[in-house]
XYZ file of N, CA and C in Angstrom:
798
model
N 56.401 90.684 124.799
C 56.949 92.027 124.527
C 57.775 91.954 123.260
N 57.461 92.742 122.255
C 58.176 92.711 120.966
C 59.347 93.655 121.003
N 60.377 93.279 120.280
C 61.602 94.103 120.216
C 61.668 94.708 118.824
N 61.890 96.012 118.706
C 61.956 96.695 117.412
C 63.193 96.298 116.634
N 63.150 96.499 115.361
C 64.299 96.195 114.504
C 65.451 97.132 114.816
N 66.668 96.594 114.838
C 67.855 97.408 115.065
C 68.178 98.200 113.807
N 68.953 99.308 113.933
C 69.339 100.094 112.744
C 70.086 99.255 111.730
N 70.825 98.205 112.173
C 71.589 97.404 111.228
C 70.675 96.623 110.301
N 69.425 96.279 110.796
C 68.499 95.516 109.963
C 67.996 96.348 108.795
N 68.076 97.699 108.900
C 67.589 98.568 107.845
C 68.644 98.855 106.789
N 69.842 98.380 107.014
C 70.898 98.632 106.028
C 70.655 97.800 104.779
N 71.049 98.330 103.594
C 70.928 97.503 102.375
C 71.896 96.324 102.451
N 71.575 95.268 101.725
C 72.444 94.097 101.689
C 73.774 94.444 101.021
N 74.726 93.518 101.099
C 76.042 93.751 100.495
C 75.904 94.022 98.997
N 75.165 93.150 98.318
C 75.016 93.324 96.879
C 74.295 94.605 96.524
N 73.232 94.922 97.310
C 72.484 96.158 97.045
C 73.339 97.385 97.278
N 74.183 97.371 98.330
C 75.077 98.505 98.617
C 76.067 98.711 97.478
N 76.624 97.619 96.949
C 77.567 97.739 95.831
C 76.869 98.248 94.577
N 75.658 97.772 94.330
C 74.918 98.207 93.142
C 74.583 99.696 93.229
N 74.109 100.152 94.411
C 73.780 101.563 94.570
C 75.008 102.447 94.388
N 76.160 102.025 94.922
C 77.388 102.812 94.776
C 77.838 102.846 93.316
N 77.691 101.729 92.602
C 78.078 101.713 91.174
C 77.217 102.667 90.362
N 75.901 102.648 90.606
C 75.003 103.539 89.874
C 75.307 104.996 90.212
N 75.583 105.274 91.488
C 75.909 106.644 91.894
C 77.197 107.127 91.240
N 78.149 106.207 90.993
C 79.412 106.575 90.350
C 79.281 106.663 88.837
N 78.121 106.309 88.283
C 77.927 106.390 86.842
C 78.642 105.305 86.072
N 78.886 104.165 86.709
C 79.617 103.078 86.068
C 78.662 101.946 85.697
N 78.973 101.290 84.581
C 78.215 100.105 84.182
C 78.868 98.862 84.766
N 78.129 97.741 84.726
C 78.702 96.479 85.193
C 79.917 96.110 84.358
N 79.851 96.399 83.039
C 80.976 96.083 82.159
C 82.218 96.884 82.546
N 82.038 98.154 82.908
C 83.179 98.989 83.308
C 83.772 98.502 84.628
N 82.939 98.121 85.575
C 83.437 97.578 86.853
C 84.173 96.265 86.610
N 83.627 95.425 85.748
C 84.287 94.150 85.436
C 85.642 94.377 84.808
N 85.716 95.369 83.893
C 86.989 95.641 83.219
C 88.044 96.158 84.179
N 87.655 97.009 85.134
C 88.638 97.602 86.046
C 89.048 96.657 87.168
N 88.194 95.696 87.530
C 88.508 94.777 88.635
C 88.939 93.399 88.170
N 88.737 93.096 86.871
C 89.022 91.770 86.313
C 88.118 90.686 86.923
N 86.977 91.103 87.469
C 85.965 90.155 87.939
C 84.961 89.968 86.802
N 84.697 88.727 86.395
C 83.853 88.477 85.239
C 82.444 89.042 85.440
N 81.834 89.485 84.317
C 80.536 90.154 84.353
C 79.473 89.317 85.064
N 79.331 87.992 84.775
C 78.295 87.215 85.484
C 78.496 87.194 86.992
N 79.751 87.211 87.441
C 80.005 87.199 88.881
C 79.628 88.536 89.500
N 79.910 89.661 88.786
C 79.508 90.981 89.299
C 77.992 91.041 89.447
N 77.245 90.547 88.422
C 75.787 90.517 88.516
C 75.339 89.668 89.705
N 75.967 88.492 89.890
C 75.572 87.598 90.977
C 75.815 88.237 92.340
N 76.958 88.903 92.511
C 77.269 89.543 93.788
C 76.264 90.652 94.080
N 75.884 91.438 93.056
C 74.895 92.495 93.283
C 73.534 91.920 93.664
N 73.303 90.643 93.364
C 72.073 89.968 93.783
C 72.290 89.136 95.052
N 73.434 89.361 95.744
C 73.792 88.659 96.986
C 73.908 87.156 96.784
N 74.319 86.754 95.576
C 74.584 85.345 95.291
C 76.097 85.171 95.196
N 76.710 84.603 96.248
C 78.163 84.457 96.296
C 78.600 83.037 95.943
N 77.676 82.223 95.466
C 78.019 80.828 95.161
C 78.941 80.712 93.952
N 78.965 81.734 93.082
C 79.788 81.674 91.871
C 81.194 82.213 92.096
N 81.490 82.634 93.340
C 82.809 83.225 93.614
C 83.897 82.179 93.793
N 83.519 80.933 94.083
C 84.520 79.892 94.262
C 85.023 79.745 95.677
N 84.305 80.278 96.654
C 84.721 80.134 98.044
C 84.759 81.477 98.757
N 84.866 81.417 100.108
C 84.831 82.640 100.915
C 86.002 83.559 100.633
N 87.195 82.989 100.433
C 88.382 83.822 100.199
C 88.208 84.646 98.932
N 87.739 84.002 97.846
C 87.531 84.724 96.595
C 86.379 85.721 96.730
N 85.322 85.343 97.451
C 84.180 86.246 97.625
C 84.615 87.516 98.340
N 85.413 87.360 99.417
C 85.891 88.535 100.147
C 86.759 89.417 99.262
N 87.617 88.784 98.432
C 88.460 89.561 97.516
C 87.642 90.302 96.472
N 86.596 89.640 95.914
C 85.745 90.308 94.920
C 85.003 91.487 95.540
N 84.502 91.307 96.768
C 83.790 92.404 97.428
C 84.720 93.600 97.613
N 85.951 93.343 98.045
C 86.907 94.444 98.241
C 87.182 95.169 96.918
N 87.472 94.408 95.857
C 87.830 95.029 94.579
C 86.676 95.843 94.003
N 85.462 95.308 94.054
C 84.314 96.018 93.495
C 84.021 97.274 94.317
N 84.109 97.164 95.651
C 83.846 98.334 96.504
C 84.831 99.457 96.201
N 86.101 99.118 96.036
C 87.096 100.154 95.724
C 86.841 100.769 94.359
N 86.409 99.944 93.388
C 86.166 100.455 92.038
C 85.001 101.435 91.999
N 83.997 101.232 92.866
C 82.833 102.123 92.865
C 82.957 103.217 93.921
N 84.075 103.244 94.667
C 84.373 104.375 95.534
C 83.811 104.311 96.930
N 83.629 103.100 97.501
C 83.170 103.005 98.889
C 84.151 102.155 99.689
N 84.052 102.274 101.036
C 84.943 101.535 101.938
C 84.549 100.055 101.933
N 85.473 99.143 101.595
C 85.099 97.732 101.510
C 85.021 97.029 102.866
N 85.691 97.557 103.904
C 85.819 96.786 105.149
C 84.483 96.503 105.837
N 83.549 97.488 105.941
C 82.257 97.142 106.565
C 81.513 96.041 105.814
N 81.626 96.018 104.474
C 80.946 94.984 103.706
C 81.592 93.621 103.929
N 82.932 93.597 104.015
C 83.622 92.328 104.271
C 83.271 91.803 105.658
N 83.185 92.707 106.645
C 82.808 92.280 107.995
C 81.393 91.707 108.007
N 80.482 92.317 107.260
C 79.122 91.779 107.188
C 79.115 90.416 106.510
N 79.946 90.254 105.478
C 80.021 88.947 104.819
C 80.528 87.886 105.791
N 81.580 88.236 106.555
C 82.109 87.273 107.528
C 81.048 86.913 108.559
N 80.270 87.923 109.019
C 79.240 87.641 110.010
C 78.137 86.751 109.471
N 77.827 86.896 108.169
C 76.770 86.073 107.562
C 77.248 84.689 107.167
N 78.563 84.465 107.115
C 79.093 83.182 106.631
C 80.033 82.528 107.637
N 79.767 82.723 108.912
C 80.496 81.973 109.932
C 81.807 82.574 110.362
N 82.041 83.854 110.098
C 83.264 84.499 110.562
C 84.372 84.457 109.544
N 85.463 85.127 109.897
C 86.634 85.214 109.018
C 87.230 83.828 108.821
N 87.672 83.496 107.586
C 88.280 82.184 107.355
C 89.502 81.965 108.226
N 89.688 80.732 108.670
C 90.832 80.396 109.526
C 92.124 80.548 108.742
N 93.209 80.975 109.412
C 94.484 81.110 108.712
C 94.992 79.767 108.220
N 95.722 79.811 107.135
C 96.274 78.591 106.547
C 97.278 77.967 107.498
N 97.203 76.648 107.788
C 98.168 76.007 108.699
C 99.590 76.181 108.207
N 100.527 76.136 109.188
C 101.922 76.374 108.838
C 102.505 75.246 108.011
N 102.041 74.008 108.224
C 102.644 72.864 107.535
C 102.520 72.967 106.021
N 101.311 73.247 105.456
C 101.237 73.367 103.995
C 102.126 74.464 103.456
N 102.234 75.600 104.213
C 103.116 76.664 103.750
C 104.552 76.184 103.716
N 104.951 75.417 104.749
C 106.306 74.904 104.771
C 106.555 73.970 103.614
N 105.569 73.097 103.331
C 105.726 72.176 102.212
C 105.823 72.938 100.899
N 105.033 74.039 100.774
C 105.093 74.822 99.539
C 106.465 75.440 99.349
N 107.064 75.885 100.479
C 108.400 76.452 100.365
C 109.405 75.403 99.913
N 109.200 74.140 100.365
C 110.158 73.091 99.998
C 110.064 72.747 98.523
N 108.892 72.973 97.927
C 108.736 72.650 96.514
C 109.569 73.568 95.647
N 109.751 74.817 96.108
C 110.529 75.761 95.316
C 111.962 75.253 95.131
N 112.479 75.521 93.982
C 113.850 75.088 93.691
C 114.828 75.856 94.554
N 115.810 75.149 95.095
C 116.809 75.787 95.937
C 117.748 76.627 95.076
N 118.228 77.742 95.626
C 119.164 78.558 94.843
C 120.463 77.812 94.588
N 121.035 78.117 93.467
C 122.289 77.446 93.116
C 123.391 77.777 94.107
N 124.140 76.753 94.469
C 125.278 76.995 95.354
C 126.451 77.529 94.548
N 127.270 78.356 95.189
C 128.397 78.921 94.441
C 129.366 77.839 93.971
N 129.874 78.015 92.781
C 130.840 77.090 92.192
C 132.225 77.472 92.701
N 132.629 76.805 93.812
C 133.912 77.182 94.423
C 135.096 76.820 93.538
N 134.979 75.751 92.752
C 136.101 75.387 91.870
C 136.374 76.482 90.855
N 135.319 76.988 90.222
C 135.501 78.063 89.237
C 136.050 79.316 89.902
N 135.598 79.595 91.139
C 136.082 80.787 91.829
C 137.567 80.675 92.150
N 138.019 79.478 92.568
C 139.439 79.300 92.884
C 140.293 79.433 91.636
N 139.844 78.858 90.513
C 140.606 78.981 89.264
C 140.723 80.439 88.862
N 139.607 81.201 88.977
C 139.640 82.612 88.605
C 140.598 83.386 89.495
N 140.627 83.052 90.806
C 141.524 83.754 91.725
C 142.987 83.466 91.389
N 143.291 82.176 91.056
C 144.682 81.823 90.709
C 145.116 82.562 89.446
N 144.233 82.618 88.446
C 144.567 83.322 87.203
C 144.815 84.800 87.478
N 144.011 85.396 88.370
C 144.183 86.809 88.678
C 145.521 87.062 89.363
N 145.930 86.163 90.304
C 147.215 86.330 90.997
C 148.379 86.206 90.022
N 148.305 85.186 89.124
C 149.393 85.010 88.146
C 149.497 86.226 87.244
N 148.376 86.755 86.803
C 148.398 87.928 85.941
C 148.983 89.130 86.643
N 148.641 89.299 87.956
C 149.160 90.434 88.690
C 150.673 90.335 88.862
N 151.161 89.120 89.182
C 152.612 88.932 89.353
C 153.337 89.208 88.047
N 152.802 88.675 86.918
C 153.444 88.910 85.632
C 153.477 90.372 85.265
N 152.393 91.093 85.557
C 152.344 92.519 85.250
C 153.367 93.290 86.079
N 153.497 92.876 87.378
C 154.456 93.563 88.249
C 155.884 93.356 87.761
N 156.254 92.104 87.380
C 157.603 91.829 86.887
C 157.882 92.568 85.592
N 156.899 92.602 84.707
C 157.081 93.268 83.418
C 157.274 94.762 83.603
N 156.507 95.345 84.507
C 156.609 96.786 84.742
C 157.905 97.129 85.445
N 158.372 96.250 86.338
C 159.584 96.545 87.093
C 160.833 96.465 86.255
N 160.836 95.730 85.106
C 162.040 95.600 84.287
C 162.309 96.780 83.402
N 161.442 97.721 83.322
C 161.617 98.886 82.462
C 162.316 99.972 83.243
N 163.573 100.368 82.814
C 164.340 101.372 83.540
C 163.829 102.775 83.285
N 163.102 102.972 82.167
C 162.659 104.319 81.831
C 161.448 104.677 82.685
N 161.425 105.926 83.211
C 160.255 106.329 84.010
C 159.034 106.414 83.114
N 157.926 106.018 83.661
C 156.680 106.045 82.903
C 156.154 107.466 82.804
N 155.241 107.646 81.846
C 154.632 108.963 81.683
C 153.875 109.377 82.933
N 153.294 108.380 83.622
C 152.545 108.689 84.831
C 153.457 109.273 85.894
N 154.662 108.667 86.046
C 155.614 109.179 87.038
C 156.055 110.590 86.687
N 156.269 110.882 85.386
C 156.702 112.215 84.980
C 155.648 113.258 85.318
N 154.430 112.929 85.092
C 153.376 113.880 85.399
C 153.297 114.106 86.893
N 153.458 113.029 87.690
C 153.391 113.162 89.141
C 154.493 114.054 89.657
N 155.706 114.062 88.965
C 156.831 114.878 89.430
C 156.731 116.310 88.945
N 155.710 116.628 88.155
C 155.514 118.014 87.762
C 155.958 118.322 86.358
N 156.567 117.385 85.617
C 156.996 117.676 84.254
C 155.801 117.675 83.338
N 155.790 118.503 82.327
C 154.677 118.625 81.405
C 154.732 117.510 80.384
N 153.594 116.860 80.132
C 153.587 115.816 79.104
C 153.702 116.422 77.714
N 154.222 115.611 76.793
C 154.413 116.047 75.416
C 153.072 116.079 74.711
N 152.577 117.298 74.413
C 151.268 117.437 73.788
C 151.268 116.918 72.358
N 152.440 116.951 71.688
C 152.483 116.523 70.284
C 152.283 115.020 70.163
N 152.576 114.295 71.250
C 152.445 112.839 71.188
C 151.022 112.382 71.475
N 150.182 113.308 71.918
C 148.816 112.914 72.262
C 148.035 112.559 71.011
N 147.302 111.476 71.090
C 146.487 111.035 69.955
C 145.147 111.767 69.967
N 144.626 112.037 68.779
C 143.307 112.701 68.733
C 142.240 111.813 69.357
N 141.315 112.455 70.053
C 140.254 111.707 70.720
C 139.289 111.127 69.701
N 138.973 109.855 69.922
C 138.024 109.186 69.021
C 136.686 108.926 69.717
N 136.521 109.580 70.874
C 135.284 109.365 71.625
C 134.109 109.957 70.873
N 133.068 109.174 70.706
C 131.876 109.650 70.008
C 131.078 110.572 70.923
N 130.419 111.575 70.345
C 129.600 112.470 71.177
C 128.470 111.700 71.832
N 128.121 112.132 73.026
C 127.065 111.438 73.771
C 125.748 111.540 73.040
N 124.975 110.458 73.141
C 123.668 110.455 72.488
C 122.747 111.438 73.198
N 121.853 112.090 72.446
C 120.934 113.036 73.090
C 120.074 112.339 74.114
N 119.750 112.999 75.217
C 118.957 112.350 76.270
C 117.565 112.026 75.782
N 117.023 110.937 76.359
C 115.654 110.549 76.028
C 114.706 111.565 76.657
N 113.759 112.092 75.905
C 112.868 113.110 76.467
C 112.074 112.561 77.631
N 111.918 113.385 78.657
C 111.161 112.970 79.832
C 109.672 113.018 79.535
N 108.891 112.500 80.492
C 107.446 112.471 80.286
C 106.872 113.875 80.247
N 107.489 114.828 81.025
C 107.009 116.199 80.978
C 107.283 116.827 79.625
N 108.413 116.433 78.996
C 108.703 116.953 77.663
C 107.740 116.381 76.643
N 107.356 115.108 76.839
C 106.394 114.492 75.927
C 105.052 115.193 76.038
N 104.728 115.693 77.256
C 103.454 116.365 77.439
C 103.354 117.609 76.561
N 104.513 118.287 76.311
C 104.527 119.411 75.391
C 104.610 118.858 73.983
N 103.507 118.339 73.506
C 103.469 117.515 72.298
C 103.576 118.359 71.045
N 103.914 117.729 69.896
C 103.932 118.447 68.622
C 102.544 118.959 68.266
N 102.512 120.037 67.468
C 101.243 120.682 67.168
C 100.380 119.857 66.222
N 100.978 118.915 65.488
C 100.189 118.139 64.531
C 99.520 116.933 65.178
N 99.603 116.813 66.523
C 98.966 115.710 67.231
C 98.281 116.242 68.477
N 97.369 115.445 68.998
C 96.760 115.752 70.289
C 97.404 114.849 71.326
N 97.871 115.447 72.412
C 98.583 114.713 73.459
C 97.894 114.969 74.797
N 97.578 113.896 75.506
C 96.916 113.993 76.808
C 97.740 113.236 77.838
N 98.095 113.924 78.910
C 98.812 113.298 80.023
C 97.912 113.330 81.254
N 97.723 112.173 81.909
C 96.898 112.062 83.103
C 97.766 111.652 84.278
N 97.648 112.360 85.389
C 98.378 112.012 86.608
C 97.413 111.894 87.772
N 97.533 110.799 88.542
C 96.668 110.582 89.707
C 97.386 111.131 90.939
N 97.063 112.379 91.308
C 97.763 113.013 92.427
C 96.876 113.211 93.653
N 95.598 112.819 93.562
C 94.693 112.963 94.704
C 93.969 111.652 94.987
N 94.627 110.522 94.742
C 93.992 109.222 94.902
C 94.030 108.463 93.590
N 93.322 107.331 93.550
C 93.301 106.512 92.345
C 91.997 106.701 91.595
N 91.998 106.323 90.321
C 90.798 106.475 89.510
C 90.818 105.456 88.384
N 89.642 104.921 88.073
C 89.490 104.109 86.857
C 89.393 105.049 85.673
N 90.160 104.759 84.586
C 90.130 105.592 83.390
C 89.992 104.715 82.156
N 89.377 105.285 81.128
C 89.263 104.636 79.826
C 89.677 105.653 78.774
N 90.558 105.241 77.834
C 91.112 106.152 76.825
C 90.943 105.527 75.449
N 90.388 106.293 74.487
C 90.201 105.825 73.117
C 90.741 106.858 72.132
N 91.196 106.369 70.935
C 91.650 107.284 69.895
C 90.465 107.691 69.014
N 90.751 108.450 67.919
C 89.667 108.991 67.104
C 88.902 107.896 66.351
N 89.481 106.714 66.209
C 88.796 105.596 65.562
C 87.989 104.757 66.553
N 87.991 105.142 67.838
C 87.294 104.363 68.850
C 88.109 103.200 69.374
N 89.379 103.111 68.977
C 90.229 102.019 69.440
C 90.633 102.274 70.883
N 90.492 101.249 71.748
C 90.797 101.382 73.174
C 92.303 101.412 73.381
N 92.800 102.533 73.950
C 94.227 102.671 74.247
C 94.557 102.218 75.663
N 93.624 102.413 76.599
C 93.859 101.989 77.986
C 92.508 101.878 78.685
N 92.400 100.874 79.573
C 91.190 100.690 80.365
C 91.603 100.022 81.668
N 91.548 100.761 82.772
C 91.949 100.183 84.047
C 92.136 101.256 85.105
N 92.752 100.866 86.223
C 92.979 101.765 87.349
C 94.298 102.504 87.194
N 94.278 103.796 87.463
C 95.484 104.610 87.566
C 95.688 104.898 89.043
N 96.723 104.277 89.640
C 96.951 104.394 91.080
C 97.560 105.745 91.423
N 97.426 106.140 92.677
C 97.951 107.432 93.122
C 99.464 107.476 92.917
N 99.941 108.560 92.342
C 101.355 108.725 92.037
C 101.724 108.280 90.638
N 100.847 107.570 89.932
C 101.129 107.124 88.576
C 100.660 108.163 87.561
N 101.228 108.106 86.351
C 100.796 108.977 85.261
C 100.951 108.228 83.945
N 100.140 108.606 82.970
C 100.196 108.011 81.643
C 99.983 109.102 80.599
N 100.629 108.938 79.418
C 100.535 109.898 78.328
C 100.046 109.189 77.070
N 99.106 109.811 76.365
C 98.530 109.233 75.159
C 98.566 110.267 74.026
N 98.750 109.791 72.777
C 98.794 110.655 71.613
C 97.925 110.091 70.499
N 97.355 110.983 69.693
C 96.613 110.593 68.504
C 96.683 111.760 67.524
N 96.518 111.470 66.248
C 96.653 112.523 65.241
C 95.417 113.419 65.149
N 94.286 112.996 65.752
C 93.074 113.798 65.641
C 92.380 114.064 66.976
N 92.082 112.985 67.776
C 91.255 113.180 68.964
C 91.542 112.096 69.998
N 91.438 112.470 71.282
C 91.521 111.549 72.410
C 90.226 111.665 73.209
N 89.551 110.517 73.435
C 88.326 110.484 74.242
C 88.625 109.832 75.586
N 88.142 110.463 76.681
C 88.431 109.992 78.038
C 87.140 109.719 78.806
N 87.194 108.715 79.694
C 86.183 108.532 80.735
C 86.940 108.414 82.058
N 86.661 109.299 83.017
C 87.338 109.320 84.312
C 86.336 108.893 85.376
N 86.598 107.800 86.073
C 85.683 107.303 87.091
C 85.719 108.133 88.370
N 86.892 108.700 88.690
C 87.043 109.553 89.874
C 87.805 110.790 89.422
N 87.118 111.696 88.726
C 87.782 112.816 88.062
C 88.505 113.732 89.033
N 88.042 113.794 90.281
C 88.689 114.681 91.246
C 90.109 114.279 91.588
N 90.492 113.033 91.292
C 91.844 112.562 91.605
C 92.823 112.818 90.466
N 92.346 113.276 89.298
C 93.169 113.334 88.091
C 93.639 114.757 87.813
N 94.928 114.877 87.453
C 95.516 116.121 86.953
C 95.750 115.962 85.448
N 95.238 116.918 84.651
C 95.259 116.788 83.190
C 96.208 117.794 82.558
N 97.015 117.288 81.593
C 97.812 118.131 80.718
C 97.383 117.807 79.288
N 96.920 118.797 78.545
C 96.459 118.582 77.175
C 97.268 119.474 76.245
N 97.944 118.846 75.280
C 98.777 119.558 74.310
C 99.781 120.485 75.008
N 100.359 119.968 76.104
C 101.390 120.702 76.821
C 100.865 121.731 77.791
N 99.561 121.847 77.936
C 98.972 122.859 78.810
C 98.232 122.192 79.955
N 98.502 122.619 81.193
C 97.824 122.076 82.351
C 96.436 122.693 82.472
N 95.405 121.841 82.584
C 94.045 122.328 82.726
C 93.790 122.732 84.178
N 93.118 123.863 84.353
C 92.842 124.374 85.690
C 91.508 123.899 86.240
N 90.695 123.203 85.400
C 89.398 122.711 85.879
C 89.609 121.715 87.017
N 88.832 121.849 88.063
C 88.901 120.932 89.190
C 87.569 120.186 89.295
N 87.620 118.862 89.299
C 86.427 118.049 89.410
C 86.278 117.572 90.854
N 85.058 117.215 91.194
C 84.773 116.732 92.546
C 85.212 115.275 92.690
N 85.673 114.865 93.889
C 86.029 113.452 94.105
C 84.822 112.553 93.852
N 85.039 111.445 93.151
C 83.979 110.517 92.825
C 83.159 110.897 91.609
N 83.439 112.082 91.030
C 82.678 112.544 89.867
C 83.135 111.815 88.607
N 82.193 111.350 87.784
C 82.492 110.687 86.526
C 82.448 111.731 85.408
N 83.519 111.816 84.600
C 83.601 112.782 83.515
C 83.914 112.069 82.208
N 83.215 112.470 81.152
C 83.501 112.006 79.793
C 83.982 113.201 78.985
N 85.223 113.161 78.505
C 85.884 114.306 77.891
C 86.478 113.921 76.549
N 86.607 114.915 75.653
C 87.259 114.726 74.353
C 88.162 115.913 74.098
N 89.361 115.654 73.552
C 90.326 116.704 73.271
C 90.881 116.525 71.866
N 91.110 117.668 71.191
C 91.686 117.667 69.845
C 92.937 118.521 69.838
N 93.516 118.722 68.656
C 94.748 119.510 68.542
C 94.472 120.983 68.878
N 95.538 121.686 69.279
C 95.430 123.089 69.573
C 95.142 123.343 71.031
N 94.556 124.524 71.324
C 94.256 124.887 72.694
C 93.196 123.948 73.240
N 93.425 123.279 74.398
C 92.507 122.242 74.878
C 91.152 122.800 75.251
N 90.103 122.135 74.765
C 88.728 122.449 75.149
C 87.991 121.152 75.351
N 87.318 121.004 76.468
C 86.575 119.772 76.731
C 85.409 119.675 75.775
N 85.238 118.372 75.204
C 84.124 118.166 74.303
C 82.864 117.860 75.054
């Protein structure tokens, strides 16, 4: 009696699942490598289900997680499949090596009690001397006169030499309202994280990596800013001080260009 294949046998392999998700997200192997810091040959090998170049199960599991997150899929089912195909989850590190590692660390410096005692003695002597010096003056101090209600002599007051406070450093929202002679783009990840790539008008790379949820970055150029958003639905855009109302879908890849003046997507 033959037994039919289970639904799990029809699932794509780990490498095939990662490759399909990367293609669906519109990302190249080079872009995934740049955002995860996993070298290009290793990304190719993993997509071919060759984990021998990862350097061990711990590194392989970490690479699978990072690549899955970069292409927008849940990494845990893939990690569980990897563990099932390679003898289960790696055993926890024994306590003894961890203890030895802690012993290798340099111990914190102990407090210098001699220096502390000398400082305390100097402070006591100074306080006693100040008290004796103040007590020998029969004339009431200006502080006492003010406390008793007498008005201080305004003519004796010295002119203030306090310098005016320095102007406050402009906040990031103020920077977003950029000067008209430049193009300014502010990106905020308020609906999740996204891989982003930012270039100036000369094609020079200004930023390439993950923008985590709650983070924001601002970029300026005298002519043009070019963007690639790996998960455009997570990004809030301010261009030349104006918030864009366009809403992108989660997981959508967008390539955009902005110049000076009223923002228009290129």
